[in-house]
CSV table of C-alpha atoms in Angstrom, one decimal:
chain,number,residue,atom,x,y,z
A,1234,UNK,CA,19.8,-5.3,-6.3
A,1235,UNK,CA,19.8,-1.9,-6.6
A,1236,UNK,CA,17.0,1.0,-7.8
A,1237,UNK,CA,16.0,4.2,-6.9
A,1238,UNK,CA,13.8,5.5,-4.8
A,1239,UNK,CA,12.8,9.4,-5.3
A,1240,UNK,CA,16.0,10.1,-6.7
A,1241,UNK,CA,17.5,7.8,-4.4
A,1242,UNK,CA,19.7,4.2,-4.5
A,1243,UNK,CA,18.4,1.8,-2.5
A,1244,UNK,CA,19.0,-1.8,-2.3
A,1245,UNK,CA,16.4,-4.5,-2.5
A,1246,UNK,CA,15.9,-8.2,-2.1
A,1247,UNK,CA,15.2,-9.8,-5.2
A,1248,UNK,CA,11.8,-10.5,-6.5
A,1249,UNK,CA,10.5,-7.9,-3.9
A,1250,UNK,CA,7.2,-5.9,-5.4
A,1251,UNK,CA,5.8,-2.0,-5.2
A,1252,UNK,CA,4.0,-3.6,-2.4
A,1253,UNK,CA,7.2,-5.0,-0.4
A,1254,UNK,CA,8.5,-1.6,-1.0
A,1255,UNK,CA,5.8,0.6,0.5
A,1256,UNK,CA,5.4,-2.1,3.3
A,1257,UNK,CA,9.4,-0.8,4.2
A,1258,UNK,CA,8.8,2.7,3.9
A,1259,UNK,CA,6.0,2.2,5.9
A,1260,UNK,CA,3.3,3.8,3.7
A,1261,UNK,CA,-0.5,3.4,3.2
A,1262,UNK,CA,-0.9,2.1,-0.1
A,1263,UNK,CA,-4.5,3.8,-0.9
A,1264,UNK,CA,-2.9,7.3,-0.4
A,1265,UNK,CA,0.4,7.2,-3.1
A,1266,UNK,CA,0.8,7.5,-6.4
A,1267,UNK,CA,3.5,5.2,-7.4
A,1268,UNK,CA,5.6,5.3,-11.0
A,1269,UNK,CA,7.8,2.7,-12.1
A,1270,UNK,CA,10.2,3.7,-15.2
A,1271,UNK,CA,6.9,6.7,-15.7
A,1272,UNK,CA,4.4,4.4,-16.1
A,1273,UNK,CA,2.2,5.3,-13.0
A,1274,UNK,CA,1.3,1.4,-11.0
A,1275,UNK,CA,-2.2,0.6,-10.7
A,1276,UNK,CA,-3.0,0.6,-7.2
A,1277,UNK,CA,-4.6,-3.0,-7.5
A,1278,UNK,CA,-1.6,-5.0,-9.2
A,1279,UNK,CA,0.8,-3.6,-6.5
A,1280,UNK,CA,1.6,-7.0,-5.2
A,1281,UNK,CA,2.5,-8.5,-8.4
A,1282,UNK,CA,4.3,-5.7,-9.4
A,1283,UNK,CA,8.1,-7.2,-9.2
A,1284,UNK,CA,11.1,-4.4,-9.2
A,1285,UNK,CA,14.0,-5.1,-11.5
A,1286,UNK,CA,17.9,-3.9,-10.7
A,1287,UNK,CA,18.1,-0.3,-12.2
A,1288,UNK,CA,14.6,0.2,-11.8
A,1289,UNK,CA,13.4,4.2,-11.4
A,1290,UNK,CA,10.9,4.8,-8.7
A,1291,UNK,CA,8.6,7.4,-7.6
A,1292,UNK,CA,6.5,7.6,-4.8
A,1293,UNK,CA,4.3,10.5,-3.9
A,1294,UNK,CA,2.3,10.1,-0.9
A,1295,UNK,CA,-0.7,12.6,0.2
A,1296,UNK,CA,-0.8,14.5,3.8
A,1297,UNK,CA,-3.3,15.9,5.0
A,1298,UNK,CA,-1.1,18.6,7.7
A,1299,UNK,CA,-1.8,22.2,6.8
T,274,UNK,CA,-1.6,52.7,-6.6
T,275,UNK,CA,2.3,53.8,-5.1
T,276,UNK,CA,4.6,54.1,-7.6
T,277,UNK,CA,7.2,50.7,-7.9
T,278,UNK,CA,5.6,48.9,-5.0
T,279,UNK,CA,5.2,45.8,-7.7
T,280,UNK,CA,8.1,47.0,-9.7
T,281,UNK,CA,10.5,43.4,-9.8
T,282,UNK,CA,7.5,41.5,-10.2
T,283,UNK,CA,7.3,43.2,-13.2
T,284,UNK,CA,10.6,42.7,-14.2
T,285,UNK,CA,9.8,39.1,-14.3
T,286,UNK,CA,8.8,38.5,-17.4
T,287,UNK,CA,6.3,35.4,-17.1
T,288,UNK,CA,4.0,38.3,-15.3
T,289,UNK,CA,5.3,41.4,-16.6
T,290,UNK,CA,3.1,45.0,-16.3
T,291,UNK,CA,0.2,42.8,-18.4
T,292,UNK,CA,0.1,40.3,-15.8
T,293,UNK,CA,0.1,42.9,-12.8
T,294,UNK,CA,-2.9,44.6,-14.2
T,295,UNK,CA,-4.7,41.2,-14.3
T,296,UNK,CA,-3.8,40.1,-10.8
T,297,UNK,CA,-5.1,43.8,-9.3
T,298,UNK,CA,-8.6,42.3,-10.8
T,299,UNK,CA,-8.7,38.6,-9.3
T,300,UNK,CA,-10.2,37.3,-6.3
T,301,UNK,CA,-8.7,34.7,-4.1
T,302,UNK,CA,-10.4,32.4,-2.0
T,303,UNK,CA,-7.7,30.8,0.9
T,304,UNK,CA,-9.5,27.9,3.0
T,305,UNK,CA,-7.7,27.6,6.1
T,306,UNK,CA,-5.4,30.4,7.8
T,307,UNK,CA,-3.2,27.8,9.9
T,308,UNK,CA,0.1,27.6,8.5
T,309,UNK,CA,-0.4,27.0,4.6
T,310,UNK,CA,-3.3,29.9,5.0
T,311,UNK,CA,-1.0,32.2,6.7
T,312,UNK,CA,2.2,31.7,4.3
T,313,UNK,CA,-0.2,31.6,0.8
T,314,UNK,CA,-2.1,34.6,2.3
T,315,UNK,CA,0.9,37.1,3.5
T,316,UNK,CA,2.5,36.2,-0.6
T,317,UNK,CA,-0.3,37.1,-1.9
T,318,UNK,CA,-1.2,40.4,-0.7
T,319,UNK,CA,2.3,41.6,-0.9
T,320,UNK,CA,1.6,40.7,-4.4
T,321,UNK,CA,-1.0,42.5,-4.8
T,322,UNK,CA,-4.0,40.6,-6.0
T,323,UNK,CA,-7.5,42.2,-6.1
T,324,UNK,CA,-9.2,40.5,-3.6
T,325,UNK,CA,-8.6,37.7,-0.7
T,326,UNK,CA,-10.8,36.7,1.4
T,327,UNK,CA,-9.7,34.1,3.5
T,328,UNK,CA,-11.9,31.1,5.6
T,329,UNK,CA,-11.4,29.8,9.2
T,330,UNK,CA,-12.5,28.4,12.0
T,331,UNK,CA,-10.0,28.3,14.6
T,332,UNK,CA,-8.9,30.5,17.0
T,333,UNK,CA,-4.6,31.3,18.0
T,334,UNK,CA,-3.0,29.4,20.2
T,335,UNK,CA,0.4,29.3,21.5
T,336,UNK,CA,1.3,26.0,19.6
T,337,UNK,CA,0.8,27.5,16.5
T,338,UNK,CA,2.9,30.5,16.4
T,339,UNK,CA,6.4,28.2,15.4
T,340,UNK,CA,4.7,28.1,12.0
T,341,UNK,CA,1.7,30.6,11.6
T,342,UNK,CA,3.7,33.6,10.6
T,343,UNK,CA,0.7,36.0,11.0
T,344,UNK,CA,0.1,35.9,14.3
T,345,UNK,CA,1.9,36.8,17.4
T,346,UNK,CA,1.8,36.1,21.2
T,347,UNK,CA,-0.5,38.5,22.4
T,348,UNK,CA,-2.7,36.9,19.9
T,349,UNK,CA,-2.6,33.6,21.1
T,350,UNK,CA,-2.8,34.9,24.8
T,351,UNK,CA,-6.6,36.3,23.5
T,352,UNK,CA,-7.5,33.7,21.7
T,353,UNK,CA,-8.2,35.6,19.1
T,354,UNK,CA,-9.5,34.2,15.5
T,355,UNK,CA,-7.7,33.3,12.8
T,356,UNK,CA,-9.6,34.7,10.3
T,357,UNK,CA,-10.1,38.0,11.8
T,358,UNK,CA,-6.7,38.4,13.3
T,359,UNK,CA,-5.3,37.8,9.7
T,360,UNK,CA,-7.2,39.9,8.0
T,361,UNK,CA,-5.8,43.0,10.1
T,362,UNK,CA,-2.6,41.8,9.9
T,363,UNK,CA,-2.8,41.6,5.9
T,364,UNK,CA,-4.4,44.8,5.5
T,365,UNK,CA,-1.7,46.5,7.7
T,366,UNK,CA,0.8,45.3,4.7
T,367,UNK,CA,-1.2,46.2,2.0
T,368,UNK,CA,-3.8,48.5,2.3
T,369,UNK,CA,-4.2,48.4,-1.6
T,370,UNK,CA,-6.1,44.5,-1.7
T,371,UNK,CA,-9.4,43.9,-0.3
T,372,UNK,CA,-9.6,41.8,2.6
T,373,UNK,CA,-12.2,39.8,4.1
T,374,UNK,CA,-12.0,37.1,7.4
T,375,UNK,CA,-14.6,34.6,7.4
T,376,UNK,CA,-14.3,32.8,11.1
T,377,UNK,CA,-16.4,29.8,9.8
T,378,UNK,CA,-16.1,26.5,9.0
T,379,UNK,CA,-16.5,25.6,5.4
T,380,UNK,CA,-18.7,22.9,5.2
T,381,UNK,CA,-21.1,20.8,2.1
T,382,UNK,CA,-24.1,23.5,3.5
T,383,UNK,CA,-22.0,26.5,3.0
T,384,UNK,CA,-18.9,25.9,0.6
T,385,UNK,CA,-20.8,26.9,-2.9
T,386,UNK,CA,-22.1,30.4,-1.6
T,387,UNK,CA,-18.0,30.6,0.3
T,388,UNK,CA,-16.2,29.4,-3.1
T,389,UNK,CA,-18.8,30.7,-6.3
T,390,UNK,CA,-17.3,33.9,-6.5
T,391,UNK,CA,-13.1,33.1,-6.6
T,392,UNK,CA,-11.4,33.3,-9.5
T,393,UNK,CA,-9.1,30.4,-7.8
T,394,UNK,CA,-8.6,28.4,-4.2
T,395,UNK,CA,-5.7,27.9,-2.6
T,396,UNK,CA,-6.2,24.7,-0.1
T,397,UNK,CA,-5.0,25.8,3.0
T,398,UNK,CA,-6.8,23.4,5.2
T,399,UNK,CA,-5.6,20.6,7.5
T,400,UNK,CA,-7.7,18.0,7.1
T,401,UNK,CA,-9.4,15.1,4.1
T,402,UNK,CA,-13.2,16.2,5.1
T,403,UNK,CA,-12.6,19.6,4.5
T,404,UNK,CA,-10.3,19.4,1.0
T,405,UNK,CA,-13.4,16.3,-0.3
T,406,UNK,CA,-15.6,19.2,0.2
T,407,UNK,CA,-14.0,21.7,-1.8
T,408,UNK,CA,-12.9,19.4,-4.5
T,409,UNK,CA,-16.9,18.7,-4.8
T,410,UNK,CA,-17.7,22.5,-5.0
T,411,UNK,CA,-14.7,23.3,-7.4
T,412,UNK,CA,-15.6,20.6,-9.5
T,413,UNK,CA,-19.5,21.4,-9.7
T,414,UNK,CA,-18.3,25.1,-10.2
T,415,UNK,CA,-15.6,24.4,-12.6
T,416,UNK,CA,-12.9,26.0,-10.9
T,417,UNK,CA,-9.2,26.0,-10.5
T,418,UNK,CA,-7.6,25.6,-7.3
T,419,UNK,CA,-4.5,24.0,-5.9
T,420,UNK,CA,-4.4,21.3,-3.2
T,421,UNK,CA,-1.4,21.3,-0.5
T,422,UNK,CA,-0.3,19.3,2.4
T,423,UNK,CA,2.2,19.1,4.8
T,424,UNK,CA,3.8,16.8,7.8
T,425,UNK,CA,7.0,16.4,9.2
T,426,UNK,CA,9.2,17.3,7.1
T,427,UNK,CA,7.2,16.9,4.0
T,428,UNK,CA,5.9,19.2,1.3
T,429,UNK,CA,2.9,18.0,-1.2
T,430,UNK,CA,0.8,19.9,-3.5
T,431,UNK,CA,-1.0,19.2,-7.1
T,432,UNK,CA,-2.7,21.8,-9.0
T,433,UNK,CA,-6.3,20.9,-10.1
T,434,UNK,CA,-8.6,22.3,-13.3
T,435,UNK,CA,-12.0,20.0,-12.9
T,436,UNK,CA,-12.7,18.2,-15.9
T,437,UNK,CA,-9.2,18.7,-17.1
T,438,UNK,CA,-7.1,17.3,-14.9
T,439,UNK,CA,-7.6,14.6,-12.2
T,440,UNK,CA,-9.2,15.6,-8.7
T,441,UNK,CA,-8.8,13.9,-5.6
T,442,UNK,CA,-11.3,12.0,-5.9
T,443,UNK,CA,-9.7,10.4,-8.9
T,444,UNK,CA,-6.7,9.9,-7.2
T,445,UNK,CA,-7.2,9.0,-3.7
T,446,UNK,CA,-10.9,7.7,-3.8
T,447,UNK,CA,-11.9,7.3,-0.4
T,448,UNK,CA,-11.5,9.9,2.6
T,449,UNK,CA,-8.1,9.0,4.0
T,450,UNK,CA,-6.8,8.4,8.0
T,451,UNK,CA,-4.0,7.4,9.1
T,452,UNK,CA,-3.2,8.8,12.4
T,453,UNK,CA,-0.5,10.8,11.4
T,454,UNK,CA,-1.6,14.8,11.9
T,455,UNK,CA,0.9,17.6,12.6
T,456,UNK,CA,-0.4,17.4,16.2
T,457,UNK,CA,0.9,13.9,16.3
T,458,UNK,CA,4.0,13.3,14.2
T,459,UNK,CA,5.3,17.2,14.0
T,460,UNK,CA,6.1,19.9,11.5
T,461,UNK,CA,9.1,21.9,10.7
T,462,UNK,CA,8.2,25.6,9.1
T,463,UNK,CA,10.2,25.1,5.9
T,464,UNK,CA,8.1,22.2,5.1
T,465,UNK,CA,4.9,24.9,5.4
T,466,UNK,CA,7.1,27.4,3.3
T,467,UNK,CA,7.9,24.9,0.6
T,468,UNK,CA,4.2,24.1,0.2
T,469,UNK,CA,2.9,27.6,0.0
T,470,UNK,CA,5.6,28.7,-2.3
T,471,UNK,CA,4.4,25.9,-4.8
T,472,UNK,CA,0.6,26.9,-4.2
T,473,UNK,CA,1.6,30.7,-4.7
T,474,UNK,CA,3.5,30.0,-7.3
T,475,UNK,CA,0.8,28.1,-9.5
T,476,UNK,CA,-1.8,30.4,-8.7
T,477,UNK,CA,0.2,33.2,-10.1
T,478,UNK,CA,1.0,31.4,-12.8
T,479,UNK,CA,-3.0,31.0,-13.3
T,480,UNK,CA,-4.0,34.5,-12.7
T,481,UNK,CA,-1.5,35.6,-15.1
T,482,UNK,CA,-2.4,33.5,-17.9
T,483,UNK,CA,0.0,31.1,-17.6
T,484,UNK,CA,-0.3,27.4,-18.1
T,485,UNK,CA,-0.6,25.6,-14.8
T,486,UNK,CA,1.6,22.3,-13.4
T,487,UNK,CA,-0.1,18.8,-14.5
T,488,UNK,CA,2.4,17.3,-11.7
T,489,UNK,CA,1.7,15.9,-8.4
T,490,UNK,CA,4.8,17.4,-6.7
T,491,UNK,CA,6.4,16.4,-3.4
T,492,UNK,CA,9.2,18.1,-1.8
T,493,UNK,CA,11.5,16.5,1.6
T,494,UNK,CA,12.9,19.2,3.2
T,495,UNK,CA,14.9,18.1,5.4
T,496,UNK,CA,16.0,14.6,3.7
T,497,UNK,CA,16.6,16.3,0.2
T,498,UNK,CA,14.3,13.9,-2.0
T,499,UNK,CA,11.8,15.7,-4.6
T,500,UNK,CA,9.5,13.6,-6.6
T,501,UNK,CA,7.0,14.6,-9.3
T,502,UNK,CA,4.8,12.0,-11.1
T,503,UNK,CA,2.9,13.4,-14.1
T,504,UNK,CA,-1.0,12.4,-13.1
T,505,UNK,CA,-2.7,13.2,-16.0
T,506,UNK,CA,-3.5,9.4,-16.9
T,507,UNK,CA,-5.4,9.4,-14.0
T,508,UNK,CA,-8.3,12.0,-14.8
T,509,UNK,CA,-11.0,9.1,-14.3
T,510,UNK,CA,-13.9,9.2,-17.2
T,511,UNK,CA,-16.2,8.2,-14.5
T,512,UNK,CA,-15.1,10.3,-11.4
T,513,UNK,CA,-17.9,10.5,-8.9
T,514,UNK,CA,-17.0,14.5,-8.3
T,515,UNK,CA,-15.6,15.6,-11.8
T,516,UNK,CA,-16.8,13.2,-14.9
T,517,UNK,CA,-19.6,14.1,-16.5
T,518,UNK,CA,-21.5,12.0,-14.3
T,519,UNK,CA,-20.4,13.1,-11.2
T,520,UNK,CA,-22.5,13.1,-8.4
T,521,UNK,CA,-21.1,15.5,-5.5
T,522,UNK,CA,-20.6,12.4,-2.7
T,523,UNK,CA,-19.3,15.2,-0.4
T,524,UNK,CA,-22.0,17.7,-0.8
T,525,UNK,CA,-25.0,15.4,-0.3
T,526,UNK,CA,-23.9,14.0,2.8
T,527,UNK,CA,-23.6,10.8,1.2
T,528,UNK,CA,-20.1,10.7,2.0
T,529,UNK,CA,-18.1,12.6,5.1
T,530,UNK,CA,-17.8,12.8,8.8
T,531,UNK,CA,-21.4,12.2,10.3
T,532,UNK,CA,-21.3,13.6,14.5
T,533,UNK,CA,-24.2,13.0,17.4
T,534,UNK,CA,-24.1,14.5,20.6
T,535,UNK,CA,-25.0,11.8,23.0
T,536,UNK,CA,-26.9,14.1,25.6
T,537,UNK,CA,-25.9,14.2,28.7
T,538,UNK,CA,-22.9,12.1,29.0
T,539,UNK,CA,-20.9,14.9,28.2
T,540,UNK,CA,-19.8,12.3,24.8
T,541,UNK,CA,-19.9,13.0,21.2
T,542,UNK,CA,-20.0,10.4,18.7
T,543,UNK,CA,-17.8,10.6,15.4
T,544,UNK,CA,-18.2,8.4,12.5
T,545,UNK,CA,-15.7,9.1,9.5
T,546,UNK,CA,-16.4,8.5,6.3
T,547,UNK,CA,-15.1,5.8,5.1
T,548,UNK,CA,-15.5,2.9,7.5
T,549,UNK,CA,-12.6,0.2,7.7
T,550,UNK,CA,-9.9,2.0,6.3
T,551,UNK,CA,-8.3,2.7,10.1
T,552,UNK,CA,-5.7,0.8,11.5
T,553,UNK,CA,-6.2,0.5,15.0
T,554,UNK,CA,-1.8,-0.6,16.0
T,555,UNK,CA,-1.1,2.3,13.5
T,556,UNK,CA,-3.4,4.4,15.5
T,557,UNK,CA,-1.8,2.8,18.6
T,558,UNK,CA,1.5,3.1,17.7
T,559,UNK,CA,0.8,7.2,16.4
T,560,UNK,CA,-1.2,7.9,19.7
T,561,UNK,CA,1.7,6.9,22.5
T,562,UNK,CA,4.3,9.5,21.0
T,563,UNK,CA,2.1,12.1,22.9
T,564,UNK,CA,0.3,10.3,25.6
T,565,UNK,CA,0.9,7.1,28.0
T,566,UNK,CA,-2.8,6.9,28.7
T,567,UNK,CA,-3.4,4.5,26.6
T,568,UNK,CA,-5.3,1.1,26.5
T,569,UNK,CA,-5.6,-0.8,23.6
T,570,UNK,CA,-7.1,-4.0,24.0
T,571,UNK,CA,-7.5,-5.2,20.1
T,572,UNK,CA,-11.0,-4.5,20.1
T,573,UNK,CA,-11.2,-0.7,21.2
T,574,UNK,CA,-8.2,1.9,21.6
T,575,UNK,CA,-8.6,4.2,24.2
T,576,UNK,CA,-6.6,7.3,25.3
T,577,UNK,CA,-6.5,10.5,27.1
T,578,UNK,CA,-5.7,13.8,25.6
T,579,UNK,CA,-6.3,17.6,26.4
T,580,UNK,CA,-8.3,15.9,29.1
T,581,UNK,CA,-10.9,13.9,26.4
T,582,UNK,CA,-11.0,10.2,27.0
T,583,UNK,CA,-11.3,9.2,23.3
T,584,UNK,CA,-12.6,5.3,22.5
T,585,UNK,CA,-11.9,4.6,19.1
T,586,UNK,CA,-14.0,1.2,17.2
T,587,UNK,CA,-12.1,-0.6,14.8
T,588,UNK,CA,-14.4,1.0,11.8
T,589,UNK,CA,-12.9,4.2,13.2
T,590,UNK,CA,-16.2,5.2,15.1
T,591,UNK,CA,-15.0,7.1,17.9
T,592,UNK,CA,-16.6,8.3,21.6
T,593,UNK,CA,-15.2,11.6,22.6
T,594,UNK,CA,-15.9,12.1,26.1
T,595,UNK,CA,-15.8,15.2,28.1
T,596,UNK,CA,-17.0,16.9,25.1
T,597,UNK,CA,-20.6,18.4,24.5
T,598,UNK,CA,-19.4,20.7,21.1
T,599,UNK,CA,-19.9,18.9,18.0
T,600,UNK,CA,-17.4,20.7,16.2
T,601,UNK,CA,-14.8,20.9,19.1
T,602,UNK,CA,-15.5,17.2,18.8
T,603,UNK,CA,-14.7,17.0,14.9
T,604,UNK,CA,-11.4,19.0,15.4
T,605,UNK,CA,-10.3,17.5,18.2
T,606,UNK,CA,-10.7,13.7,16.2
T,607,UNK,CA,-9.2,15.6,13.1
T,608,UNK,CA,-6.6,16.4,15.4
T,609,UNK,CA,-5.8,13.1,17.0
T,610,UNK,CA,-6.9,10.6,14.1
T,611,UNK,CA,-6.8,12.5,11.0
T,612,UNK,CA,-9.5,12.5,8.0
């Protein structure tokens, strides 16, 4: 299925959660903030967090570079 | 003041001739004059607020001159300090601001009498320890400032009013480190421009009365994604820097990087502040795109760079050998792990 990903489509297996999805973009989950549809994920329930076809997503992820 | 030197900003009406006037009175604190420092600094003073001092402990190296766009060879080849070097270089554009380099670290003993006196901070630092100390002081202090990172490719900045809006201790909790520093993974300039545009940008906005941004913005350069999440939801009620019953973790020591100079065995010890929250094969993994002397055994990771044998523990407790400068010792693990 498809959603999109800071303005950008991506596809997806099925069932696959916020977790799955940071797992593939390789990201630390302790240092994003994640919205689903704007309603900013709870860091703890990203795991049983399941993406649905259409679904928009943003992830911002702190750096520490300067 | 010379006639027209601020004339378009003028023009523009958010700041108009009002807002110029209130600028020429503000003071501007900049922690950091690497690359963010530099970029937030030289806007700035072109336009034309009171004061600026800016904070640093570093000196120029050749490495830095792709991005630090105040300083130039001959600096580097003297070694010269950040802070001191930028300062003349700022004052030579405008003579009209008041300038002052502080080549210091700003740390939980210093950072109230550094910060006290600014009308806003601009986060121009490159590492976690050093931005958990500032959010502690801004918050006890009740003052604006705007955090900003970036890596790779990557621009990320959040503007923060204590008490208003969330701080980062409401929205990262814990001192992050994850092996990836611009000395590991790289930076392109126009992810250091994009930043300190947005940090410019937002305090100007401030300083001129207007409302700041209540988004956590984050900008790819070079792949063309933006994304900005609206974090005001997450202004936590009982925030250990910014609720009401905040305690200052970073400025008590509780929290932070904690370093012992293990005498003579030429070895510093560096414990992080957060234990647990490394991941050794990410470490790994980060660590052999700039060196092959390497040994990572599950247990311990050990490696060679800028001729320091670091041993890294799994709770991120590190042995920096070949060292005998505690702070050479924290930048260098800032450097090479991150935090």
């Amino acid at each position: 299925m498809q959603i999109h990903v800071n303005g950008r489509q991506m596809e997806v297996v099925k069932d696959s959660t916020i977790g799955d999805l940071l797992n593939r973009v390789n990201i630390q989950e302790k240092l994003v903030v994640v919205e689903q549809n704007q309603q900013i994920i709870n860091k703890a329930v990203y795991n049983q967090t399941t993406l649905t076809d259409g679904d928009v997503i943003e992830i911002v992820h702190f750096v520490g570079g300067g | 003041m010379i006639a027209g030197r601020y004339a378009r900003q003028e023009r523009f009406a958010p700041i108009g001739k009002t807002g110029q006037c209130r600028l020429a009175a503000k003071h501007v604190v900049i922690v950091g004059a690497g690359a963010l420092g530099s970029a937030n600094a030289e806007m700035l003073v072109r336009a034309g607020i009171g004061k600026l001092t800016l904070i640093d402990r570093d000196y120029i190296e050749l490495s830095n001159l792709q991005r630090q766009q105040l300083y130039t060879e001959a600096d580097a080849k003297q070694n010269r300090t950040k802070a001191r070097t930028a300062e003349q270089r700022l004052q030579a554009i405008n003579p009209e601001v008041e300038i002052k380099g502080i080549v210091d670290e700003l740390d939980e003993e210093n950072g109230e009498k550094m910060l006290h006196d600014a009308d806003f901070v601009i986060d121009g630092t490159d590492n976690f320890q050093t931005r958990f100390v500032i959010n502690d002081v801004l918050a006890k202090h009740r003052k604006p400032w705007v955090y900003g990172g970036c890596l790779q490719s990557t621009a990320i900045a959040l503007s923060i009013i204590p008490g208003e809006t969330p701080c980062l201790q409401c929205l990262i909790d814990h001192l992050p480190q994850e092996g990836k520093t611009c000395d590991t993974v790289g930076i392109i300039s126009p992810a250091v421009q994009m930043t300190a545009a947005y940090q410019t940008s937002e305090c100007l906005k401030y300083l001129t009365g207007n409302g700041l941004s209540q988004e956590l913005v984050q900008v790819d350069i070079w792949g063309r994604t933006y994304s900005a999440i609206n974090v005001k939801k997450l202004l936590n009620p009982t925030c250990s820097s910014c609720s009401q019953s905040a305690t200052y973790p970073y400025l008590t020591k509780e929290k932070g990087m904690k370093t012992v100079l293990l005498c003579g065995r030429d070895t510093v010890q560096v414990r992080p502040g957060e234990k647990g929250s490394l991941s050794l094969s990410a470490l790994a993994k980060a660590v052999k795109t700039f060196t092959d002397k390497i040994n990572d055994n599950g247990e311990v990771l050990i490696f060679e760079v800028e001729a320091v044998r670091f041993v890294v523990f799994q709770d991120g407790r590190t042995l920096l050998h070949g060292v005998t400068n505690i702070n050479v010792a924290k930048q260098l693990y800032q450097r090479y792990i991150g935090a």
